[in-house]
Coordinates of C-alpha atoms in Angstrom, one line a residue:
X1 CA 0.0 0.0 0.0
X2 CA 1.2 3.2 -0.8
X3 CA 2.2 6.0 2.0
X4 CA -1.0 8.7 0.8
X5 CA -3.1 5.6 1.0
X6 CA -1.9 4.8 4.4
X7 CA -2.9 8.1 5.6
X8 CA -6.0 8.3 4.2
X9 CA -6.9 5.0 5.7
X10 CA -5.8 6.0 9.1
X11 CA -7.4 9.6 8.5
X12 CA -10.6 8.0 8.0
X13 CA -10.1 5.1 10.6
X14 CA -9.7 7.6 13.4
X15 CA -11.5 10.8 12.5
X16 CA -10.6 12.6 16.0
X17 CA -6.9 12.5 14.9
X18 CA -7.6 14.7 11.9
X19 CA -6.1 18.7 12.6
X20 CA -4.0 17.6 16.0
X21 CA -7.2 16.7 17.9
X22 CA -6.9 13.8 20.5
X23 CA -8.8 11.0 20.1
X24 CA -12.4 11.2 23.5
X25 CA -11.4 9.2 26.6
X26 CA -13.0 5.8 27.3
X27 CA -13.7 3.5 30.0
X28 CA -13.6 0.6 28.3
X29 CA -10.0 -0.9 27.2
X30 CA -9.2 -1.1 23.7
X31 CA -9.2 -4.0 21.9
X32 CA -7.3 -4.4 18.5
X33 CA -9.9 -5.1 16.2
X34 CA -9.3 -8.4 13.9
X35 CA -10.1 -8.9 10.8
X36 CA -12.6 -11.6 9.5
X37 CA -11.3 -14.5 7.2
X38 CA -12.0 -13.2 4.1
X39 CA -14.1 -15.4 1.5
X40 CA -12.6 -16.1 -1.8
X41 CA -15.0 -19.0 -2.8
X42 CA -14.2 -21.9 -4.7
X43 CA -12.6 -20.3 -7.7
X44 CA -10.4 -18.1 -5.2
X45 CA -9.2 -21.5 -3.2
X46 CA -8.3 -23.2 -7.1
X47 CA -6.3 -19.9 -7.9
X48 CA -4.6 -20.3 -4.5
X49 CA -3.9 -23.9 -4.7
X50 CA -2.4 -23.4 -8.6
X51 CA 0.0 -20.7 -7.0
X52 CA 1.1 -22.8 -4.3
X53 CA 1.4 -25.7 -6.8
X54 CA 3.1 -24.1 -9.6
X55 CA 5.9 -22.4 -7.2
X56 CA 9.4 -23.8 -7.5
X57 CA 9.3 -24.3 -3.9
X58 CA 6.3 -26.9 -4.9
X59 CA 8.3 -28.5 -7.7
X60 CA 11.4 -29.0 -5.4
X61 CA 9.3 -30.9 -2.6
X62 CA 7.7 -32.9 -4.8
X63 CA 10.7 -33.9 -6.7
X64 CA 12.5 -34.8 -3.2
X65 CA 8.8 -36.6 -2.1
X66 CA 9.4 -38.6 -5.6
X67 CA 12.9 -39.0 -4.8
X68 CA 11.6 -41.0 -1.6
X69 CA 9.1 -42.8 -3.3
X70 CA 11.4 -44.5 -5.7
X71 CA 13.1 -45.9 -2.6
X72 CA 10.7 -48.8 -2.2
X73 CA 11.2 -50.0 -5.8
X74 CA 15.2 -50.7 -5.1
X75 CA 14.9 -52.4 -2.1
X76 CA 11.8 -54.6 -2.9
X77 CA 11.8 -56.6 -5.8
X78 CA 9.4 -55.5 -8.4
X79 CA 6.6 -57.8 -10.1
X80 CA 7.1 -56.5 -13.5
X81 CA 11.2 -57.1 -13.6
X82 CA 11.2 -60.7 -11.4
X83 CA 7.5 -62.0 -10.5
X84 CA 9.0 -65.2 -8.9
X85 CA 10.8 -63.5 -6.7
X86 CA 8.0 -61.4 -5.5
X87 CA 5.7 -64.7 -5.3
X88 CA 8.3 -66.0 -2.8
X89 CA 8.8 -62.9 -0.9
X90 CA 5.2 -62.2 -0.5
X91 CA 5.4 -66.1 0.4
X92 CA 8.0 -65.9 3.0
X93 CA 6.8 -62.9 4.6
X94 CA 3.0 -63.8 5.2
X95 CA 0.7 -61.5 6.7
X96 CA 3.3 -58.2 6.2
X97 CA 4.2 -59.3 2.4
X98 CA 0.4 -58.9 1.8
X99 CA 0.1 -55.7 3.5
X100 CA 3.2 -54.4 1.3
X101 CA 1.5 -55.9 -1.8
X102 CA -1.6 -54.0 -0.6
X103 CA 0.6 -50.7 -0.8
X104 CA 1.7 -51.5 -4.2
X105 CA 5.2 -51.6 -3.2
X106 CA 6.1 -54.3 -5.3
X107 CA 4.5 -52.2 -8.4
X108 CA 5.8 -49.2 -6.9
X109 CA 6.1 -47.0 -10.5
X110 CA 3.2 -48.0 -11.8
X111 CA 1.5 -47.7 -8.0
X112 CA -1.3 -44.9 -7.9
X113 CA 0.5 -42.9 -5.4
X114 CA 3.7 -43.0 -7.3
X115 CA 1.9 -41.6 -10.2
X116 CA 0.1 -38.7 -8.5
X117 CA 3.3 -37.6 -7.3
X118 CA 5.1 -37.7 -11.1
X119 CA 1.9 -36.0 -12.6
X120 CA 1.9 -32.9 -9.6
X121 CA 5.6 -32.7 -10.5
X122 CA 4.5 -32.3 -14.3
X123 CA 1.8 -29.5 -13.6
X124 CA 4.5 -27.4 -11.3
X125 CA 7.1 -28.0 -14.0
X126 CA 4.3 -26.6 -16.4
X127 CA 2.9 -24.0 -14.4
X128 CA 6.5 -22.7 -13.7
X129 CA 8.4 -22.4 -17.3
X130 CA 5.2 -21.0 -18.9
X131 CA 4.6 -18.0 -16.9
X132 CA 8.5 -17.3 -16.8
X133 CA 8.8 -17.8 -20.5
X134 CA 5.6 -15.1 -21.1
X135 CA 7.5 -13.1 -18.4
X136 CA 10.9 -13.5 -20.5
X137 CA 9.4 -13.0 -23.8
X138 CA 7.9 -9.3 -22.9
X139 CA 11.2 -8.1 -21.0
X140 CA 13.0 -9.2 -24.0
X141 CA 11.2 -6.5 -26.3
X142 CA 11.3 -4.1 -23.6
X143 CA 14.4 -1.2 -24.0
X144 CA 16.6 -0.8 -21.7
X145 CA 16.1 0.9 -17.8
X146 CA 17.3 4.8 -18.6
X147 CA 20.0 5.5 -16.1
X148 CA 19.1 6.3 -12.6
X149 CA 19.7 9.4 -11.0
X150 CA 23.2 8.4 -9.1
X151 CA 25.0 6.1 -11.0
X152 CA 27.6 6.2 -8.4
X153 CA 25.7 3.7 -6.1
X154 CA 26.8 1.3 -9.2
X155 CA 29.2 -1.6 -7.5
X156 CA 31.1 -0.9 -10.9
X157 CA 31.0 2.9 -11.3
X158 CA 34.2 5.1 -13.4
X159 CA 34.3 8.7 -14.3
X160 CA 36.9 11.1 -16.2
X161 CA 37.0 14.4 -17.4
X162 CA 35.2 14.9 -21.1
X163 CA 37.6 16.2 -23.5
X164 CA 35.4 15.7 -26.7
X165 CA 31.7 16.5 -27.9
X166 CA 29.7 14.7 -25.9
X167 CA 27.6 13.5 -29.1
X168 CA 30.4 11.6 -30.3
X169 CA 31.4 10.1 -26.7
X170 CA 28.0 8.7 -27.1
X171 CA 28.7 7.5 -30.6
X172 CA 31.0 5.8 -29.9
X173 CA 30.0 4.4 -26.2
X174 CA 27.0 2.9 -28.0
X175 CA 28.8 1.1 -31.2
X176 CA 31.2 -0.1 -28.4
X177 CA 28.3 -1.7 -26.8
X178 CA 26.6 -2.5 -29.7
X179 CA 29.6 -4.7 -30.5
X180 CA 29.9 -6.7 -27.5
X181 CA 26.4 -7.9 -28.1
X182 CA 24.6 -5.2 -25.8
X183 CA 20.8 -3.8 -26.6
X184 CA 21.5 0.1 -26.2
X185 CA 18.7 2.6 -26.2
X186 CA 19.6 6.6 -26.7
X187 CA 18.0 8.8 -24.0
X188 CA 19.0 12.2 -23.5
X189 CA 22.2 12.8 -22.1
X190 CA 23.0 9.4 -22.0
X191 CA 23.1 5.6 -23.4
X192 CA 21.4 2.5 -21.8
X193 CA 22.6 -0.9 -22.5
X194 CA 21.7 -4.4 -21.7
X195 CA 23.3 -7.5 -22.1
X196 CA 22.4 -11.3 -21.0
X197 CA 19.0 -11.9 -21.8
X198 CA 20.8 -15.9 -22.8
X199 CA 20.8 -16.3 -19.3
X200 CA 17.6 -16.7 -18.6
X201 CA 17.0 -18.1 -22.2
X202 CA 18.9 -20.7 -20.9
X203 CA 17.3 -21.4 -17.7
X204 CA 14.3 -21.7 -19.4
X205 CA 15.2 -24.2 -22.5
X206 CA 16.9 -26.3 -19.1
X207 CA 13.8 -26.6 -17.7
X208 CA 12.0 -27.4 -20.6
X209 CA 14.3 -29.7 -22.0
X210 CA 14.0 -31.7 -18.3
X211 CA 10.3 -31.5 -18.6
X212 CA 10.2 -32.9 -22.3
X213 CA 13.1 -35.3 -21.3
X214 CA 10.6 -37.2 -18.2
X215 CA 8.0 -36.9 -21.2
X216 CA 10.0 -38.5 -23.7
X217 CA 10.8 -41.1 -21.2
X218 CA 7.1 -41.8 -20.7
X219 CA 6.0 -42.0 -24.4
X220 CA 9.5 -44.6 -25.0
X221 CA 8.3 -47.1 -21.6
X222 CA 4.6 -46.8 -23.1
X223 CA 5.1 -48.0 -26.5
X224 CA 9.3 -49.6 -26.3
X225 CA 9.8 -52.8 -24.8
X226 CA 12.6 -54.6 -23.1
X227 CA 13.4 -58.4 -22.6
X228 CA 16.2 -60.6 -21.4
X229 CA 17.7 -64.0 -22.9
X230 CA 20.2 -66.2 -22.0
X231 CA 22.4 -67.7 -25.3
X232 CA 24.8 -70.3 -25.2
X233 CA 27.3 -71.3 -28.2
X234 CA 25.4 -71.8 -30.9
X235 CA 22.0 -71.1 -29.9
X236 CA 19.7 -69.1 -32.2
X237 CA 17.6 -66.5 -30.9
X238 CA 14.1 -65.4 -33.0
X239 CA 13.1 -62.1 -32.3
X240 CA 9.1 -63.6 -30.7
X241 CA 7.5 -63.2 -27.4
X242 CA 7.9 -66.9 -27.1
X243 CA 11.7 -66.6 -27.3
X244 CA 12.3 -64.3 -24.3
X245 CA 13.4 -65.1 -20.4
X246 CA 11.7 -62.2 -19.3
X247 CA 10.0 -59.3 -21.2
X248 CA 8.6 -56.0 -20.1
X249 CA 6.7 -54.2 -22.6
X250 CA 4.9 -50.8 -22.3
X251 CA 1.2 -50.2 -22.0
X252 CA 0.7 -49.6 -25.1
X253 CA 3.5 -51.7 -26.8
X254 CA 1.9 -53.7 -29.7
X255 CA 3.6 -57.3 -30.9
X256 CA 3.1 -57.0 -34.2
X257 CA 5.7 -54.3 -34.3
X258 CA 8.7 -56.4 -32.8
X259 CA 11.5 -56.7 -35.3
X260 CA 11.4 -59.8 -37.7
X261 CA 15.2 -61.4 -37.0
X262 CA 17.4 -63.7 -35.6
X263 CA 20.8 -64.0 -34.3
X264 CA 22.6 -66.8 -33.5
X265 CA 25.9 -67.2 -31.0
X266 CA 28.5 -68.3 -33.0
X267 CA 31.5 -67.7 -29.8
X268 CA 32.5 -66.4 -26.9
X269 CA 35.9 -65.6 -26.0
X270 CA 37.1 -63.9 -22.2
X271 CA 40.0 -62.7 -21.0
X272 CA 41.8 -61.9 -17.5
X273 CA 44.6 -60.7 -16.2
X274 CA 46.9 -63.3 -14.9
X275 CA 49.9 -61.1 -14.6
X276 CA 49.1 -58.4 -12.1
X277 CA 49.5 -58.7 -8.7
X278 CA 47.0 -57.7 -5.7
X279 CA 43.5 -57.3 -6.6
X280 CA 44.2 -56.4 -9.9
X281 CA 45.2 -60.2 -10.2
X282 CA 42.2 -62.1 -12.3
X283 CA 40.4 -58.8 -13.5
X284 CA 38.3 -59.0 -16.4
X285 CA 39.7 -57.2 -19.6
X286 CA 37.7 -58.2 -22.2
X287 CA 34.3 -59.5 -23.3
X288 CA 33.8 -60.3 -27.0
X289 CA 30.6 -62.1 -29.0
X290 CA 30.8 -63.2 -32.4
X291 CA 27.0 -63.2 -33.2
X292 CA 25.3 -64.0 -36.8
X293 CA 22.8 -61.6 -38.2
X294 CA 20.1 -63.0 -40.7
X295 CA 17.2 -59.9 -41.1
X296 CA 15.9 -59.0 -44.4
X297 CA 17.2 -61.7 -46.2
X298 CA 20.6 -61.0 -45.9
X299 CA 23.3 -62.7 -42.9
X300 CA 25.7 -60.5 -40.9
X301 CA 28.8 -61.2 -38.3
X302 CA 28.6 -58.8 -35.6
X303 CA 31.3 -58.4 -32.3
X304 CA 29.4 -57.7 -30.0
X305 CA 31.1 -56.0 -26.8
X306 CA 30.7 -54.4 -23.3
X307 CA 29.2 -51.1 -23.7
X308 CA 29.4 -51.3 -27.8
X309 CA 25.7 -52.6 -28.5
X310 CA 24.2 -53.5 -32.0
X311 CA 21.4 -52.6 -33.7
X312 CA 19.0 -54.4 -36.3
X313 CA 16.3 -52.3 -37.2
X314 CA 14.8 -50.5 -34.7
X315 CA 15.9 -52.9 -32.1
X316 CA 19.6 -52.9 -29.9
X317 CA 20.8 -55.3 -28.3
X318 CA 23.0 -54.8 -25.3
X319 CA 25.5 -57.3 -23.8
X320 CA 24.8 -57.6 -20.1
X321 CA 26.3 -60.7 -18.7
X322 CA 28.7 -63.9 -19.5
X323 CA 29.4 -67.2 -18.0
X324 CA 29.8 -71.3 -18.0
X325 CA 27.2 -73.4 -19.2
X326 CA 28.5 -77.1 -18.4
X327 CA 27.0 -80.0 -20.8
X328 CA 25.5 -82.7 -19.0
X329 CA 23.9 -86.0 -20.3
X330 CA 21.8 -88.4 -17.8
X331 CA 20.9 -91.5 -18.6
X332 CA 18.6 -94.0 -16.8
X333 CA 19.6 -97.6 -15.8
X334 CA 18.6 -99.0 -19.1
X335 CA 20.9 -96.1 -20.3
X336 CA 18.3 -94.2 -22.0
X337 CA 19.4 -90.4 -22.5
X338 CA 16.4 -88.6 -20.1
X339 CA 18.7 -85.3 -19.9
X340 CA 21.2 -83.7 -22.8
X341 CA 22.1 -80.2 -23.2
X342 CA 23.7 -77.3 -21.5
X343 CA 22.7 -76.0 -18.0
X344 CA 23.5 -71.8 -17.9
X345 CA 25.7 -72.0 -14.1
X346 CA 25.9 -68.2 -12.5
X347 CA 28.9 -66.7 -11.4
X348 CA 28.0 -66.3 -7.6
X349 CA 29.8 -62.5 -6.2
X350 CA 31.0 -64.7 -3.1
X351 CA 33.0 -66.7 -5.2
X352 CA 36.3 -66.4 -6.0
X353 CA 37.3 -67.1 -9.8
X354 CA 34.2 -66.5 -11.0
X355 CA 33.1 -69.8 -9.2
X356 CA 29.4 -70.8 -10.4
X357 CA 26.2 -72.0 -9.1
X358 CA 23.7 -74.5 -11.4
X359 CA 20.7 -76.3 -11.0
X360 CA 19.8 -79.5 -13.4
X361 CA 16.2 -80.6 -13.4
X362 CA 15.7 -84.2 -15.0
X363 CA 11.4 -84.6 -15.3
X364 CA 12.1 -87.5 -17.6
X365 CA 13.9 -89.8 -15.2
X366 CA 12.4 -93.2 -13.8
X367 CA 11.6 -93.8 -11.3
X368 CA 11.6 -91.0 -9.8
X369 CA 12.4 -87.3 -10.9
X370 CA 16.1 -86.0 -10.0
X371 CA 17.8 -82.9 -9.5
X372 CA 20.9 -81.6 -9.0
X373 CA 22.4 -78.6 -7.7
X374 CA 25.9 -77.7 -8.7
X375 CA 29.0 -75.1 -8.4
X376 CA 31.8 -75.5 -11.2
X377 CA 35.1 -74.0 -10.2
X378 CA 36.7 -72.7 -13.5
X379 CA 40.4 -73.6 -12.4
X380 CA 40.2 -75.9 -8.6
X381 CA 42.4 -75.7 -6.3
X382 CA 42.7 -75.2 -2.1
X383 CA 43.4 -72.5 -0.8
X384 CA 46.1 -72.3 2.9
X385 CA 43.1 -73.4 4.7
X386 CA 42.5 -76.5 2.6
X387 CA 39.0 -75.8 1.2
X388 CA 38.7 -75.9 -2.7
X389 CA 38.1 -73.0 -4.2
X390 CA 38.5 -71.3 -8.0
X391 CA 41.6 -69.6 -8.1
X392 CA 41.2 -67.9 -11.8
X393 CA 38.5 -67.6 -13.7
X394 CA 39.1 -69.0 -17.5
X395 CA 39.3 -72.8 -18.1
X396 CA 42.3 -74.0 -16.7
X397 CA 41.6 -76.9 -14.6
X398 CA 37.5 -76.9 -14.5
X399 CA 35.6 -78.9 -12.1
X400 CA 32.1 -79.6 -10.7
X401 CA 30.6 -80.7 -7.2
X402 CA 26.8 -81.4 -7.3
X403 CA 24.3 -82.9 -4.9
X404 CA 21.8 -85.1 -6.1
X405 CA 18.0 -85.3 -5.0
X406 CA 15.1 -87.6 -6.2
X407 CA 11.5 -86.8 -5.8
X408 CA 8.9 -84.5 -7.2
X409 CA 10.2 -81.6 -8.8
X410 CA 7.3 -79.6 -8.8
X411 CA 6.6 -79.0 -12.2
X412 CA 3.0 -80.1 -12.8
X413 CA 1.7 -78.0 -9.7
X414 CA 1.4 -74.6 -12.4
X415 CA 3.7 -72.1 -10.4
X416 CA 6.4 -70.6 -12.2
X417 CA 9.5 -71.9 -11.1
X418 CA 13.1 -70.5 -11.3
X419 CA 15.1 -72.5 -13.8
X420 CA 18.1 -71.3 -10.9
X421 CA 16.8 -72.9 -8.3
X422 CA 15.5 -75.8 -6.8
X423 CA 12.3 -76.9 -4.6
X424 CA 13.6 -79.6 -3.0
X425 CA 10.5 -79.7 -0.5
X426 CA 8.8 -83.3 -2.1
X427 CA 12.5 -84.6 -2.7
X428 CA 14.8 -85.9 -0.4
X429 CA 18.6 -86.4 -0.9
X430 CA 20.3 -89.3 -2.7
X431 CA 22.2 -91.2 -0.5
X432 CA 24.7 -94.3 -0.7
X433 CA 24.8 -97.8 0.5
X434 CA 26.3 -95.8 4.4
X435 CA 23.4 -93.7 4.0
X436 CA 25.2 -90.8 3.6
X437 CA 23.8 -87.8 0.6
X438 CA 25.9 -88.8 -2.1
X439 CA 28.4 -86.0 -4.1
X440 CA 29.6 -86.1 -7.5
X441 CA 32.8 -84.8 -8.5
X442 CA 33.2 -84.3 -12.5
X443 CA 35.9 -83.6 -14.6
X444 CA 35.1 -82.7 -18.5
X445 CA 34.5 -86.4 -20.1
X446 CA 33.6 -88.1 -16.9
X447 CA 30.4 -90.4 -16.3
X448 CA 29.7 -90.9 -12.1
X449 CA 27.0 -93.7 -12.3
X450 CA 24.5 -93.0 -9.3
X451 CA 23.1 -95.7 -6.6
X452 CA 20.0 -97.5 -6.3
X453 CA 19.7 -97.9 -9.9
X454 CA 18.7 -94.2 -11.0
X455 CA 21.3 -94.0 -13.6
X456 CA 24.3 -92.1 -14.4
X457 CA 25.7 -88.5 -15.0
X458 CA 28.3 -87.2 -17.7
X459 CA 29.8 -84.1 -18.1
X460 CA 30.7 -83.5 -21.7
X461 CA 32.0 -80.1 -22.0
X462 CA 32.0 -76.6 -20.3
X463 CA 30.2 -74.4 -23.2
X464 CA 30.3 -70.4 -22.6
X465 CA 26.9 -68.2 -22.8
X466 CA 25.7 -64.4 -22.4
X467 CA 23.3 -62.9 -21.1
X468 CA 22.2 -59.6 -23.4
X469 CA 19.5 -57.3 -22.8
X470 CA 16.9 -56.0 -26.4
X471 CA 15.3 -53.0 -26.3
X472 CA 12.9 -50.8 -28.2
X473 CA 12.8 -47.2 -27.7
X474 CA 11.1 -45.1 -30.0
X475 CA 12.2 -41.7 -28.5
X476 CA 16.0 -42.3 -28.6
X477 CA 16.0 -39.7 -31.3
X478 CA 14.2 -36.9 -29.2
X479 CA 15.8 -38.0 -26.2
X480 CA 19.1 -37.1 -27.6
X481 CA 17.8 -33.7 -28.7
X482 CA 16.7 -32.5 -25.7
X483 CA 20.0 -34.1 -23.5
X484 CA 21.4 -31.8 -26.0
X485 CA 19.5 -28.7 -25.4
X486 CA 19.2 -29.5 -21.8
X487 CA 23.2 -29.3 -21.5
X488 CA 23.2 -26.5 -24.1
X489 CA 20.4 -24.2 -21.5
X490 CA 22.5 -25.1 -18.3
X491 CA 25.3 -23.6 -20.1
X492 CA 23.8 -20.5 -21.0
X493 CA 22.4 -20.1 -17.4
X494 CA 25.7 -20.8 -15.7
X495 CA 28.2 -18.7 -18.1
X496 CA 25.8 -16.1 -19.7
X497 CA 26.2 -12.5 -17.2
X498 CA 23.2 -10.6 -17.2
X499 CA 24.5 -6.9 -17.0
X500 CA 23.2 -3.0 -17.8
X501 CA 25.4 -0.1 -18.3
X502 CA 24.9 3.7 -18.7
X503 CA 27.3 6.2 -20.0
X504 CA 26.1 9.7 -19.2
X505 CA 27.6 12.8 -20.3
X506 CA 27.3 15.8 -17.9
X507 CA 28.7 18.7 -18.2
X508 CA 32.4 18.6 -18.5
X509 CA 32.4 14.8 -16.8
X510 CA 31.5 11.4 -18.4
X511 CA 30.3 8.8 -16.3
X512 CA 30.7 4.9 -16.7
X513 CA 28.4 2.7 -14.4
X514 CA 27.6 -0.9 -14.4
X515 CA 25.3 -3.1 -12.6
X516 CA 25.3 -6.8 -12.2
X517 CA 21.2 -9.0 -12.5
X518 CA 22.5 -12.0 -10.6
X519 CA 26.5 -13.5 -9.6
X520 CA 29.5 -11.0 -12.2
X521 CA 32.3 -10.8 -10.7
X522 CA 33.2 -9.3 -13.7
X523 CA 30.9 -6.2 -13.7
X524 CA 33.6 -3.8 -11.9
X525 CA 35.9 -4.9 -14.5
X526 CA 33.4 -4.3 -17.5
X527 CA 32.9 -0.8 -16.6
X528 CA 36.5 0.1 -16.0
X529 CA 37.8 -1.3 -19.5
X530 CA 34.6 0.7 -20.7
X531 CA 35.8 4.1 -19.2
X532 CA 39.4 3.3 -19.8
X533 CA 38.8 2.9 -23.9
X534 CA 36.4 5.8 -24.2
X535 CA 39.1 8.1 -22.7
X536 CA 41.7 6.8 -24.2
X537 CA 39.7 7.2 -27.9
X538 CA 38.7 10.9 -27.0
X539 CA 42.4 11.9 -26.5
X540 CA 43.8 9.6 -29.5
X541 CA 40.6 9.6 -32.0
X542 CA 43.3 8.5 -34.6
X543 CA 44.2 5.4 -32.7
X544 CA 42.2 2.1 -33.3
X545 CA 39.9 1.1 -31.0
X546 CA 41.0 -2.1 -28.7
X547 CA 39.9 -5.6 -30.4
X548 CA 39.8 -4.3 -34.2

């Protein structure tokens, strides 16, 4: 409110006061009088809550609230990523993995409350860059501020005698400006000039660019895809929903789009480092796939490599993981073959020399169904406390120590079983004629025949496999444009000074002030170079002007 307002209001508040009168005595004691809520309505609370919303205050909150929310989905294991493992922790857990199923923490970014937050934090990003770009857009055809009254309460502030016509001070102080990329404006006895307007042209394409970025990201997990396979040495991989480990596809993903190809594994070679010393000793250094295109009608050899993906069609196809995938053959006791093939063993982080875990499953055996649960050891040996361990982790001297169960398996009951694990609860160990559980040591080429007439075991080999990840994404394109102008706007805002100037002639003194919009350490400096080259021009007009 302004001052003349203020009187009038307390001129017309307390009447008595007017022309030095004092206000009539009372008995009573006086009470400050408060003022009533005021009633903005329905459309006044809206307006209130869009401000409040569409603050960057708001937008920072909710970005730390969704922040927190995301929590959840990295410590619990998520239904869409692993659904067994959330089967067995909801399992496991009872009455509280119900109650956190209940909360959606196991779909915790496609939970409801998860969403809300991520839409608010769209509407605030909205609500703030579109006001501030309208606000940006009309100070950006507005001149430049005329020059107060003192300049000399500038931080960067010069002066100096005039020894020329002041006309052609000005001149010149304006094409000076002009060329360092000022807007100047002539007003009277002096010239305006503004500089940095990038700045905040910056700011704004930065927040934009994050705000089409999270957008982008949305449309590509809507309509891309992502799945997971497992391929070992000479397995063929067809690009069909039937062909995948695990697949995640988007809400609106549509099969009939998937790429029509197939790649097959024709190698895999690995290498580590056997001559450092330390922990450096057994280090992976490279990972390399020689895969077989056929798309289109026409075959192509690939390398595929860590971090060096290919693409076929629309598609790429990442590597993600490598390992051993030992060959087994069993054979019941009329030595029918009821199991051949590869089983994919996983490198366990415990183990030393990339040592690996495996699990057989043999439905086909008689009489009863038999499974096994292994750990190869790439190159065996004991360690100083006599345990065997893997002491490098390429084929040197491999071996594998499996126990042996017989039972029900569990595969006819309908629920989805890990092929990495084993339900031993209908089975009970194998044991021998002591009654002991039996375990079988192989070497590559060895049979182990097993008791009570259930057959045998061969190892035949130790094949390699990888693990690669294939992925649609329909926005990589945009996404790459706005990365670009997002790093492009942060520049601007960080680097970019926002700065006026005024150069004022009065009467036989010229004076050079500068004033910063925001962090110039630099303005001080500015104006003094400014001063310093328009004195030096008026006593040497002959001599060149600095920077030409």
């Amino acid at each position: 409110m302004r001052r003349e307002e203020a009187n009038e209001t307390l001129m017309k508040t307390f009447p008595d006061q007017d022309e030095g009168r004092k206000p009539a005595p009372s008995s009573k004691p006086a009470r400050a009088a408060e003022p009533a809520p005021a009633n903005i309505g329905f459309v006044g609370m809206v307006r209130w809550a869009w401000r409040q919303l569409t603050t960057m205050r708001a937008a920072l909150i909710l970005l730390l609230i969704l922040a927190l929310a995301a929590i959840p989905g990295s410590l619990l294991p998520q239904r869409i990523q692993d659904p067994i493992r959330v089967t067995t922790f909801i399992e496991e857990n009872g009455a509280w993995g119900e109650f956190l199923d209940r909360l959606q923490l196991f779909d915790v970014y496609s939970s409801v409350w998860f969403s809300s937050v991520y839409i608010l934090l769209m509407i605030s990003l909205v609500g703030c860059v579109l006001p501030r770009t309208a606000q940006h857009w009309r100070a950006m055809r507005q001149a430049p501020p005329k020059a107060p009254r003192r300049l000399s309460r500038m931080p960067g502030y010069q002066t100096f005698e005039r020894e020329t016509d002041p006309e052609e001070l000005l001149d010149r102080a304006e094409a000076r400006l002009k060329k360092q990329g000022y807007r100047t404006i002539r007003a009277g006895d002096h010239v305006a000039a503004e500089r940095g307007y990038l700045r905040e042209t910056g700011n704004l394409v930065f927040h934009a660019s994050l705000l089409a970025l999270v957008v982008t990201m949305a449309i590509g997990s809507l309509f891309g895809y992502s799945g997971q396979r497992v391929l070992v040495e000479g397995d063929t991989f067809a690009n069909s929903l039937v062909a995948y480990d695990s697949f995640e596809p988007g809400t609106y993903f549509d099969a009939d789009r998937l790429d029509d190809f197939r790649i097959r594994l024709d190698s895999f070679e690995s290498s580590f480092d056997d001559q450092a010393i330390g922990n450096q000793f057994g280090q992976p250094r490279t990972f390399e796939a020689d895969i077989t295109e056929f798309y289109e009608g026409q075959e192509t050899r690939h390398r595929l490599e860590v971090n060096q993906p290919i693409r076929i069609g629309g598609t790429g196809i990442y590597l993600t993981g490598n390992g051993y995938a030992p060959v087994f053959t069993t054979r019941d006791a009329q030595g029918n073959v009821t199991f051949s093939g590869p089983v994919v063993f996983l490198p366990q982080p415990e183990a030393s020399g990339y040592g690996s875990r495996g699990v057989l499953k043999v439905p086909d055996a008689q009489p009863d169904q038999l499974g096994f649960v292994g750990f190869l050891l790439p190159t065996a040996g004991l360690n100083d406390d006599g345990e065997l361990i893997s002491r490098f982790a390429e084929l040197r001297n491999p071996y594998v120590v499996m126990s042996a169960y017989r039972g029900d398996l569990g595969l006819d009951t309908g629920v989805p079983q890990s092929v990495y694990d084993l339900d031993a609860d209908n089975m009970s160990a194998i044991i021998d004629a002591a009654g002991n559980p039996i375990t079988l040591e192989l070497t590559p080429g060895e049979t182990v025949q097993l008791p009570d007439g259930l057959g045998s075991v061969t190892l035949e080999g130790i094949d390699r496999f990888m693990a690669i990840d294939i992925r649609h994404d329909p926005t990589q394109g945009p996404m790459l444009v706005f990365s670009i102008l997002l790093m492009v706007g942060l520049g601007l805002s960080l680097f970019v000074p926002r700065r006026r100037m005024w150069v004022r002639t009065t009467g036989g003194e010229v004076e050079v002030a500068a004033l910063a919009r925001g962090e110039d350490p630099r303005v001080e400096h500015a104006a003094r170079d400014l001063a310093a080259e328009l004195h030096d021009r008026a006593r040497n007009p002959e001599r060149p002007a600095k920077g030409h």
